[in-house]
XYZ file of C-alpha atoms in Angstrom:
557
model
C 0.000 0.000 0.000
C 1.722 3.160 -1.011
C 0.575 6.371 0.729
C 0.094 9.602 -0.768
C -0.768 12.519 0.652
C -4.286 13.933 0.160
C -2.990 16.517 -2.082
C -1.915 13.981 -4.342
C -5.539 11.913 -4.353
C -6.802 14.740 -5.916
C -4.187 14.398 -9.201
C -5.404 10.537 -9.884
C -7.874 9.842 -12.386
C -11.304 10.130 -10.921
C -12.748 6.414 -12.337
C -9.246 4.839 -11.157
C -9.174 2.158 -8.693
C -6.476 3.707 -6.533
C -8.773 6.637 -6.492
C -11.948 5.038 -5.319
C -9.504 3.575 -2.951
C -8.173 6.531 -1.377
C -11.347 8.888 -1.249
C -12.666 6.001 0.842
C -9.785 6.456 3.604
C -11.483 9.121 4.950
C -9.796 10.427 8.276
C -12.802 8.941 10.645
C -12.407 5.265 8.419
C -8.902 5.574 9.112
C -8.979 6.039 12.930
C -11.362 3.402 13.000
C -9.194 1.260 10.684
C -6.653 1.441 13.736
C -8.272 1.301 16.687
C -9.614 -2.174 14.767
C -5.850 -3.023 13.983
C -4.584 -2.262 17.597
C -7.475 -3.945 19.558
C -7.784 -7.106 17.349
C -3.812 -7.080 16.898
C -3.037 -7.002 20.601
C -5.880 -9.955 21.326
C -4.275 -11.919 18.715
C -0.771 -11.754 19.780
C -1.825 -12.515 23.316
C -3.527 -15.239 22.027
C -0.832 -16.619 20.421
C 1.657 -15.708 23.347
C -0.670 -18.047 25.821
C -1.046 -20.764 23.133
C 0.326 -21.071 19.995
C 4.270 -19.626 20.874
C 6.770 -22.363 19.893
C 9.821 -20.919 21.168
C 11.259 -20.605 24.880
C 12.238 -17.238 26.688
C 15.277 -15.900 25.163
C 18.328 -15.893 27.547
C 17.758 -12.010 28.099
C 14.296 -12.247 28.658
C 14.835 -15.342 31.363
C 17.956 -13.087 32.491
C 15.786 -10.264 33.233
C 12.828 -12.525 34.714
C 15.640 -13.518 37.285
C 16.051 -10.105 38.213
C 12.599 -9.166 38.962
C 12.616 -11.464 41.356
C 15.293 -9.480 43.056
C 14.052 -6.237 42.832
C 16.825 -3.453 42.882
C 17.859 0.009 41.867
C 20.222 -1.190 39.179
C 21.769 -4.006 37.539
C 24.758 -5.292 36.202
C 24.188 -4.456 32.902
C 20.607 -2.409 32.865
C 18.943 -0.072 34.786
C 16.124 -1.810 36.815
C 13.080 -1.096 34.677
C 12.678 -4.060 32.554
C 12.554 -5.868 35.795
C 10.237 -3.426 37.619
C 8.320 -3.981 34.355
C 8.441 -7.851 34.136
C 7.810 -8.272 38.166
C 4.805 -6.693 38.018
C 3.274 -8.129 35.298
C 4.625 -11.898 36.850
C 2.433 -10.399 40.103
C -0.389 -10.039 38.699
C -0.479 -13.293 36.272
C 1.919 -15.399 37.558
C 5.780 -16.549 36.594
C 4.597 -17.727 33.249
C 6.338 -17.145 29.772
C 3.323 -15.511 28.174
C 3.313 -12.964 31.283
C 7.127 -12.285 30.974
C 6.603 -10.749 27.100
C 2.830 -9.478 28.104
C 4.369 -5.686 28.791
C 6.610 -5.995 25.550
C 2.800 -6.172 23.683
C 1.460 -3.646 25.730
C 4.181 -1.241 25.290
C 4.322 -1.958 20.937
C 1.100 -1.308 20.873
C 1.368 2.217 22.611
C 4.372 2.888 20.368
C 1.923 2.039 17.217
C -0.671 4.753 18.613
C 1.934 7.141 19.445
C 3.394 6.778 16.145
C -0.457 7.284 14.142
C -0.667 10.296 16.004
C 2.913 11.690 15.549
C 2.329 11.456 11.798
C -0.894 12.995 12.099
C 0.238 15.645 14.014
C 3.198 16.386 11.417
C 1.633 15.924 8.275
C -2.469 16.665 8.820
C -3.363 13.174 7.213
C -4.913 10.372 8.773
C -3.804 7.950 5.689
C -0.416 8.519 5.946
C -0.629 8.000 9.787
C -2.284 4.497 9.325
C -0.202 3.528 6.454
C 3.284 4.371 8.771
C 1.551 1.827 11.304
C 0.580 -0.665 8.681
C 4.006 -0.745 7.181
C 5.691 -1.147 10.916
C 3.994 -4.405 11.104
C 5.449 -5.516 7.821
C 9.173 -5.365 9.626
C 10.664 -8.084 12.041
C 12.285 -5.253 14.680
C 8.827 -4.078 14.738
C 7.241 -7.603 15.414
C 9.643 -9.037 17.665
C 9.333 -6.030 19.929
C 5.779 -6.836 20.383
C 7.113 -10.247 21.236
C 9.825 -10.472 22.768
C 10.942 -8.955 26.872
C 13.782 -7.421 26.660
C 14.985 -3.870 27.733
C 13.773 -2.509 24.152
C 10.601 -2.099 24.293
C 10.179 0.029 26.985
C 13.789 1.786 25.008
C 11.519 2.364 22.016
C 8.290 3.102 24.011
C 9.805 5.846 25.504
C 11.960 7.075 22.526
C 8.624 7.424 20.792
C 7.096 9.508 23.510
C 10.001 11.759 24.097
C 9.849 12.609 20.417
C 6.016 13.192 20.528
C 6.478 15.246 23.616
C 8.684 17.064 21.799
C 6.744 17.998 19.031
C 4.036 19.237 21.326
C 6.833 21.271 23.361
C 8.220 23.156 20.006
C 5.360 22.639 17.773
C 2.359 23.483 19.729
C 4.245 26.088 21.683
C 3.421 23.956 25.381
C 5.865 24.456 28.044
C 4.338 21.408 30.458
C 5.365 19.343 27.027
C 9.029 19.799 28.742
C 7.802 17.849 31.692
C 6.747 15.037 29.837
C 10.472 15.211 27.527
C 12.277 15.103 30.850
C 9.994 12.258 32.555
C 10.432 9.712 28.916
C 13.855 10.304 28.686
C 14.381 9.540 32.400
C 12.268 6.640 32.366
C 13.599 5.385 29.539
C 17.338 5.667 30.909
C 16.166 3.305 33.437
C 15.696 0.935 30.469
C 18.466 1.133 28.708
C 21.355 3.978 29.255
C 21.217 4.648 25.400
C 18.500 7.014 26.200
C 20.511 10.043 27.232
C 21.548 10.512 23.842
C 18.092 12.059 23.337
C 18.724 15.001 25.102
C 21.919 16.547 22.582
C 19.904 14.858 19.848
C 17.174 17.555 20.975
C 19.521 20.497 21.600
C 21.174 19.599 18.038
C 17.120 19.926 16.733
C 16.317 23.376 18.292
C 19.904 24.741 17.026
C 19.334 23.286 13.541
C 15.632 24.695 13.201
C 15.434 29.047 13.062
C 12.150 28.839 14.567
C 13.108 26.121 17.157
C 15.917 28.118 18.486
C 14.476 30.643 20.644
C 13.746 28.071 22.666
C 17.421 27.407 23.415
C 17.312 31.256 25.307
C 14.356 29.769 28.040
C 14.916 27.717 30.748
C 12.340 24.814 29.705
C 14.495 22.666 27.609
C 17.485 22.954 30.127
C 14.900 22.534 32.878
C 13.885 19.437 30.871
C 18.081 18.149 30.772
C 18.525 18.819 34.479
C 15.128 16.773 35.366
C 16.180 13.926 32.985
C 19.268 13.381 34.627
C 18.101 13.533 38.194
C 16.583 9.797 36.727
C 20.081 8.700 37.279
C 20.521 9.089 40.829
C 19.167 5.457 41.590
C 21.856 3.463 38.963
C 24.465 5.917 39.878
C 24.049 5.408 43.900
C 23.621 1.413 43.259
C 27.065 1.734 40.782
C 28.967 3.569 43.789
C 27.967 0.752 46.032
C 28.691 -2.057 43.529
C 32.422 -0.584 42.572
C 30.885 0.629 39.226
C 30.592 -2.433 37.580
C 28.050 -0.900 34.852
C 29.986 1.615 33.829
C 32.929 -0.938 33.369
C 30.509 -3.282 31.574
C 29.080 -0.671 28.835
C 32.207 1.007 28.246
C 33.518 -2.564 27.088
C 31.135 -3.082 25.399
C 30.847 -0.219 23.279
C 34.538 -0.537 22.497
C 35.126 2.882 24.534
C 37.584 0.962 26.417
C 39.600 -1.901 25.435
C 38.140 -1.429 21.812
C 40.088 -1.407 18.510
C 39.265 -0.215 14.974
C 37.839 -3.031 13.239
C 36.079 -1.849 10.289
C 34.808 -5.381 9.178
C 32.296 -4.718 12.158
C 30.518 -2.258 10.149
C 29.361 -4.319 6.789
C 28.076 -6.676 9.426
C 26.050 -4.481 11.262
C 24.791 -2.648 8.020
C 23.469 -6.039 7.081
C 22.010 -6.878 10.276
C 20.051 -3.538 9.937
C 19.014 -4.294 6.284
C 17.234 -7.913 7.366
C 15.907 -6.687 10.761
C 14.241 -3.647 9.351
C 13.129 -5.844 5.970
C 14.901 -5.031 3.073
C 12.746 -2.847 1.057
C 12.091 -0.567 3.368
C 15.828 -0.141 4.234
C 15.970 1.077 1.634
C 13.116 3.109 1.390
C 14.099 4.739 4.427
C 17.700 5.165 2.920
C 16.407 7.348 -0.343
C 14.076 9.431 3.025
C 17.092 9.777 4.123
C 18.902 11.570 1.255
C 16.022 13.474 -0.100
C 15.674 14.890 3.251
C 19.283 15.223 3.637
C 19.230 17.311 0.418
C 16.479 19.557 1.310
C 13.677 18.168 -1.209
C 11.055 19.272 0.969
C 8.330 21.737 0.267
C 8.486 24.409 2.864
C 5.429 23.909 4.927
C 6.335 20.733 5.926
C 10.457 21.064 5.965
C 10.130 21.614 9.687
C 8.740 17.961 10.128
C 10.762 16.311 8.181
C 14.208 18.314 9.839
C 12.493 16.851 12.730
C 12.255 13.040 12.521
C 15.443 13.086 10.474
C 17.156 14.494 13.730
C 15.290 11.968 16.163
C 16.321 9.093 13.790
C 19.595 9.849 11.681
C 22.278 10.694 14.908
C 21.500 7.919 17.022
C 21.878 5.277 13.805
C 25.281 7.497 13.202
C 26.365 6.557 16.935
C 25.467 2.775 16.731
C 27.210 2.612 13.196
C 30.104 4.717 14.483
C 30.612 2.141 17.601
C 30.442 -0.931 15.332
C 33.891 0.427 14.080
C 35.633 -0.489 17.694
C 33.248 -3.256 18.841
C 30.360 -5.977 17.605
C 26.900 -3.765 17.405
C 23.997 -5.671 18.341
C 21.234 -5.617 15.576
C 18.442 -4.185 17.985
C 20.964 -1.313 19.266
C 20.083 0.852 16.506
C 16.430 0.181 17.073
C 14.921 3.414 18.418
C 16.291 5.285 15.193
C 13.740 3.393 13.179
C 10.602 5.169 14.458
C 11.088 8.314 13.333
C 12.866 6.902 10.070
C 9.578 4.812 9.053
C 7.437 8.229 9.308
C 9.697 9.760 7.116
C 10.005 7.324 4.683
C 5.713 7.041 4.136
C 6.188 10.631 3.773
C 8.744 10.410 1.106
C 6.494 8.030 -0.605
C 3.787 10.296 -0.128
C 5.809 13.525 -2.361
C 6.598 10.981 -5.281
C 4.309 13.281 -7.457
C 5.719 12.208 -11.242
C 3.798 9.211 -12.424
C 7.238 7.373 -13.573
C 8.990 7.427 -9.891
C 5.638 7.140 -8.643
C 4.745 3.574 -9.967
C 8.478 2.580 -9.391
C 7.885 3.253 -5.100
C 4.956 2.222 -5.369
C 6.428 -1.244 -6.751
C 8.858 -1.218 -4.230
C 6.347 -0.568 -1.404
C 4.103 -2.989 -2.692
C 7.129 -5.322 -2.439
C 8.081 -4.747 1.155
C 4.399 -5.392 2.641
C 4.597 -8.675 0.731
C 7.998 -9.574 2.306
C 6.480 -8.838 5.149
C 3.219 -10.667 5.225
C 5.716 -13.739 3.966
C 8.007 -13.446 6.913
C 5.381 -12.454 9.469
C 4.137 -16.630 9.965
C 8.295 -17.235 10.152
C 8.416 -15.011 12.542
C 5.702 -16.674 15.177
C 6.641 -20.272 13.982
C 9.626 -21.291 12.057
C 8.227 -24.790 11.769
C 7.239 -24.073 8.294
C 10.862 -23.150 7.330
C 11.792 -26.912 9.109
C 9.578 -28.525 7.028
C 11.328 -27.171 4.115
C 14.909 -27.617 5.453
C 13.842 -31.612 5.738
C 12.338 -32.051 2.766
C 15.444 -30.613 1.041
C 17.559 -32.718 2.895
C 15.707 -35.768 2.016
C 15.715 -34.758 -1.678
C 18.726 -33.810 -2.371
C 21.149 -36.584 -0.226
C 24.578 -36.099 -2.306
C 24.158 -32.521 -1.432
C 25.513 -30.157 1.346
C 23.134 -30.610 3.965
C 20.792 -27.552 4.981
C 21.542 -26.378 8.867
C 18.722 -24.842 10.766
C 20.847 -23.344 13.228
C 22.152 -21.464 9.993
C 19.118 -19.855 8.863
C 16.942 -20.322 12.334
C 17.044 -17.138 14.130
C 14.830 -18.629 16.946
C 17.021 -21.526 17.277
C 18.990 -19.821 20.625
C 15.895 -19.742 22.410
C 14.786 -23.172 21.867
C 14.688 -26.537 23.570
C 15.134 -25.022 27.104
C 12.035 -25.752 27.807
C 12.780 -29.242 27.702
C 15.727 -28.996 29.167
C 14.541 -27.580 32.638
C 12.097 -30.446 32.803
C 14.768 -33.094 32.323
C 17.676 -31.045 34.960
C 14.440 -30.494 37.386
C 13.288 -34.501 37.212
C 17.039 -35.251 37.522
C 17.310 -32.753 40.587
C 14.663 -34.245 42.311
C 16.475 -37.951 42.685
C 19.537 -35.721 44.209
C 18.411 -34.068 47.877
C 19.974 -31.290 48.461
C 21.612 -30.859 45.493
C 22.001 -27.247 43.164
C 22.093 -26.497 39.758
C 25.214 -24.546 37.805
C 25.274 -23.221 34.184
C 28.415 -22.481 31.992
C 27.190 -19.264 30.876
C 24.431 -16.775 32.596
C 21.602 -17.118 30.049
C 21.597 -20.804 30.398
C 21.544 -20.033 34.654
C 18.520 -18.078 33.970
C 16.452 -20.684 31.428
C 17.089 -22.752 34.333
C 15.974 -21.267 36.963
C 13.004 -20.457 34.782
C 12.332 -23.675 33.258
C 13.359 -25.987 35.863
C 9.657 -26.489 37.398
C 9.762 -25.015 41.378
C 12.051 -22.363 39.762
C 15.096 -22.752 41.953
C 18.465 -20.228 42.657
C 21.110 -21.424 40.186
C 24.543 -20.399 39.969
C 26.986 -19.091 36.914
C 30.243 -20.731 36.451
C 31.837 -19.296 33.687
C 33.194 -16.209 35.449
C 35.263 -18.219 37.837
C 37.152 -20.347 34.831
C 41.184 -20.243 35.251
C 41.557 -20.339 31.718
C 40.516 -17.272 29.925
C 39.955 -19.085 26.966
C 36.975 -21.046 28.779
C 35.815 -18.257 30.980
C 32.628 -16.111 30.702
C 32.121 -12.399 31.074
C 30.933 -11.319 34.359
C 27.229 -11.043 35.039
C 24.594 -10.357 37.781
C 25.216 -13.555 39.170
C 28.862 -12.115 40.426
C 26.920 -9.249 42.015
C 24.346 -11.030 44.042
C 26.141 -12.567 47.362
C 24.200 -15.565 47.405
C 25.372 -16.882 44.193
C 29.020 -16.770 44.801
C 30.776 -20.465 44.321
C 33.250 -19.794 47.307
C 30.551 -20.233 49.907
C 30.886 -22.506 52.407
C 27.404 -23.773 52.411
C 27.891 -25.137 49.020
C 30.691 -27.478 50.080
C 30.002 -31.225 49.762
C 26.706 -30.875 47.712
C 26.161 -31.899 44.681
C 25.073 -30.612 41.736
C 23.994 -30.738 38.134
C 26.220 -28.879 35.711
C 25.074 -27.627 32.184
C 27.497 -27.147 29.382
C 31.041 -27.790 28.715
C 32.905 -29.620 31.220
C 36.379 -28.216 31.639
C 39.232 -28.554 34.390
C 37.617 -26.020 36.339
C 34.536 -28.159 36.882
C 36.104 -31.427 37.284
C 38.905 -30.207 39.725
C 35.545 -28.352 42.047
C 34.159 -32.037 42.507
C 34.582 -35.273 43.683
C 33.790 -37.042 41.158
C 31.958 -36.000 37.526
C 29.793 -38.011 34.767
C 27.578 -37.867 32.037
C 23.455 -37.393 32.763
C 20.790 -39.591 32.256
C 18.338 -37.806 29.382
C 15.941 -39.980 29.261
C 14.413 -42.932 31.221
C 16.301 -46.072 31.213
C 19.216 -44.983 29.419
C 22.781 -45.103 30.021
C 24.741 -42.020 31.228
C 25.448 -39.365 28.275
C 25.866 -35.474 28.705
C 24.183 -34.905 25.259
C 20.637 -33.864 25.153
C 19.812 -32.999 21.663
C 16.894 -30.670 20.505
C 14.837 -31.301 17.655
C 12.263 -29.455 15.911
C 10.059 -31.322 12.991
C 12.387 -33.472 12.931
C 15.285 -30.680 12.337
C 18.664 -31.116 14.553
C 18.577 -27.283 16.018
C 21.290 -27.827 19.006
C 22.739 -29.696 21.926
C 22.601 -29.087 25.672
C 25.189 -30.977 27.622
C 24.288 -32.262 31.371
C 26.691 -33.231 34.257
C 26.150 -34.939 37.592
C 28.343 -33.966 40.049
C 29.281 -35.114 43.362
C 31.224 -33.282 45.987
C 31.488 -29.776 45.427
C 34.799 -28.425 46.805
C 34.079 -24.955 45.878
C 35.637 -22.749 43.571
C 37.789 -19.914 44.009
C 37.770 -16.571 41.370
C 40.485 -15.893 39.428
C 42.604 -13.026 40.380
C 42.149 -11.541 36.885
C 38.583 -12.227 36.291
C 37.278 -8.842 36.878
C 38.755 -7.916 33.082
C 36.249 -10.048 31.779
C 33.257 -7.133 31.879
């Protein structure tokens, strides 16, 4: 669906199709048109999040899950509102996986209204509001942040507002608009510590825009600054008390210390960007980009468009700038994206010669039917199996076909099972704890193992830097530290790679059962239609003697 601008309806043939098409968006069809897509949207997903969800929490999600049910003023790695966020909805519906990801819906869908109205608000059409929402839906960032518990949702939430709030502040001349600036970007640093780039992001708008910049001479966007950061105090008070182990973490990282150039970073991260975002509209938003860049824009609306080009173009600049020193994440870049997708249905909008016209309109057409083609992939990769093994069969002289290759879901899988296995197991073995190799795999565990015990991390107190793991929340909290001397002579089931470190702690060390009857083995592989996705490996161990930490290990942040 491309939009167009209702300037523009009037230049198509009267007896056309598209015409008939577009006179019928009217703007009170339209806002009906969305509340229908949000209401029956958000009942859908939570449908399929309580029923129909093949895959496990990811290791973040579980990560954060294990938080919440330490509540704090900061984290190792995070601010503490994705577990404020995640222990309240647990409260109120229990520890289940569907209640974990419930706020992650709740918070997309406020992101998809705040978005509708931003573009409305900009651009005094209704159509291009709905079609900015419609074409969200057609990318997988947008979808799995409806899905999927991790600190970006509330990121992105709060990115939106702070932009909307924004608008209303310079835009609609309303001082209390500051208040509500200050109070997303403080909430939002709480979420993830990315957020504070919003604020000379801002400044950079109001000095870029001549009508904006009186507003640099009042006290209400420093008033807004100053507010923001008092959101700090908590993280920065737990930091001082916890030797400043975040700041250590993120400035690792980031590459700000310890980083060096690596420029092959960058065509990896561009490429993430390109399939998270969906192709086609990449690249849509890469010609916004330009145009706007340029200064093709008709004067009334130049404002806008400086606008969402500013709230989208420097923070994708910082996250492709750190990918030079360090591996970016595809979902760091995230927040960039909602301003970006506005602009780019408004450059589709001002393609006013027929020629160009058709051509973006091919090309939008293109990306909404990527989209709906990826969107069942997305909720269920089964189909994709059934593929991979019917390949497989058909073609046996030829390379075989790897899920884990091609199976973006494949991380978060098979935990499930695994917890029920380690938590059977642990039950024949009084008294006896649980440790992981790695701290995602110590939080599936402690989510998925049923009774949903403490476990303990392991890889942080490896000898051998080779083997060992980067330090976690699991080195912060007390009760998790292997040195105790409660822990001595239990025993305890160990998942993942056994290494000196483990075998010298114990007694004595062997392979699990994983499954009824059968003879000790520490592979437990996951399948999936009948599609090898990955192997856990399981330990039972018999007299811890405790571990000790390296002397070095605090490098590893």
């Amino acid at each position: 669906m491309g939009a167009i601008s209702l300037d523009q309806s009037n230049r198509l043939k009267a007896d056309s199709p598209r015409a008939n098409f577009i006179a019928a968006l009217t703007p009170a069809r339209c806002r009906w048109l969305m509340a229908a897509m949000v209401m029956i949207g958000f009942v859908a997903r939570l449908f399929y999040l309580r029923h129909l969800c093949p895959f496990d929490l990811t290791g973040d999600e579980a990560q954060y899950w294990d938080w919440s049910r330490q509540l704090d003023w900061s984290y190792y790695s995070k601010g503490p509102l994705v577990a404020w966020i995640i222990r309240g909805s647990c409260s109120l519906f229990g520890d289940f996986a569907w209640a974990v990801r419930l706020p992650a819906l709740a918070l997309s869908t406020g992101a998809s209204v705040v978005a509708y109205w931003l573009t409305w608000r900009l651009f005094d059409s209704d159509r291009l509001a709905l079609a900015v929402v419609a074409l969200s839906w057609c990318s997988p960032l947008f979808v799995a942040g409806g899905l999927l518990m991790t600190i970006d949702p509330p990121f992105y939430f709060c990115w939106a507002l702070a932009v909307a709030f924004t608008v209303r502040a310079v835009f609609d001349e309303s001082r209390t608009a500051w208040i509500g600036v200050a109070a997303a970007v403080g909430i939002g640093f709480l979420a993830k510590y990315a957020m504070l780039l919003y604020l000379p992001i801002m400044l950079g708008f109001l000095a870029a825009d001549k009508p904006s910049r009186r507003w640099l001479a009042t006290a209400w966007p420093w008033a807004a600054v100053a507010v923001a950061l008092l959101f700090m105090t908590p993280v920065i008070l737990w930091n001082h008390r916890h030797g400043w182990v975040s700041l250590r973490h993120v400035s690792t990282q980031t590459g700000a210390t310890g980083g060096r150039l690596a420029a092959g970073n960058f065509p990896e991260f561009f490429a993430s960007q390109v399939g998270i975002v969906n192709p086609l509209i990449f690249v849509t938003m890469i010609a916004a980009a330009i145009w706007a860049i340029r200064g093709q824009v008709d004067g009334v609306r130049a404002r806008a468009v400086r606008l969402l080009m500013w709230a989208g173009l420097p923070f994708f600049g910082a996250v492709a700038l750190t990918s030079l020193r360090t591996k970016a994440q595809a979902n760091w870049a995230g927040p960039a994206y909602f301003s970006m997708m506005i602009l780019a249905v408004y450059f589709l909008s001002t393609r006013r010669d027929a020629q160009r016209r058709s051509a973006w309109g091919i090309v939008t057409a293109a990306a909404i039917t990527l989209g709906l083609i990826a969107l069942p992939l997305m909720h269920d990769f089964h189909w994709a199996h059934l593929a991979i093994q019917r390949w497989n069969s058909s073609n046996p002289d030829s390379k075989a076909i790897r899920a884990r290759a091609i199976d973006p879901t494949v991380k978060f899988s098979g935990y499930g099972k695994l917890g029920q296995i380690v938590g059977s197991q642990l039950a024949a073995m009084p008294n006896a704890f649980v440790i992981a190799e790695d701290y995602q795999t110590a939080a599936e565990l402690a989510f998925y193992i049923p009774g949903q015990p403490v476990t303990f991390c392991a890889g942080s107190w490896f000898k051998d830097p080779d083997d060992r793991k980067r330090m976690s929340q699991y080195d912060v909290w007390p009760d998790r530290a292997l040195d105790r001397a409660e822990l001595v002579g239990r025993n305890a089931l160990y998942v993942g790679y056994m290494n000196d470190d483990i075998r010298a702690a114990f007694d004595d060390v062997e392979g699990s059962f994983v499954a009824p009857g059968a003879k000790p083995t520490e592979k437990l592989q996951i399948e999936r239609g009948g599609v090898y996705l990955r192997t856990f490996r399981i330990w039972r161990c018999r007299g811890f003697k405790g571990m000790s930490r390296p002397a070095d290990a605090r490098e590893g942040y």
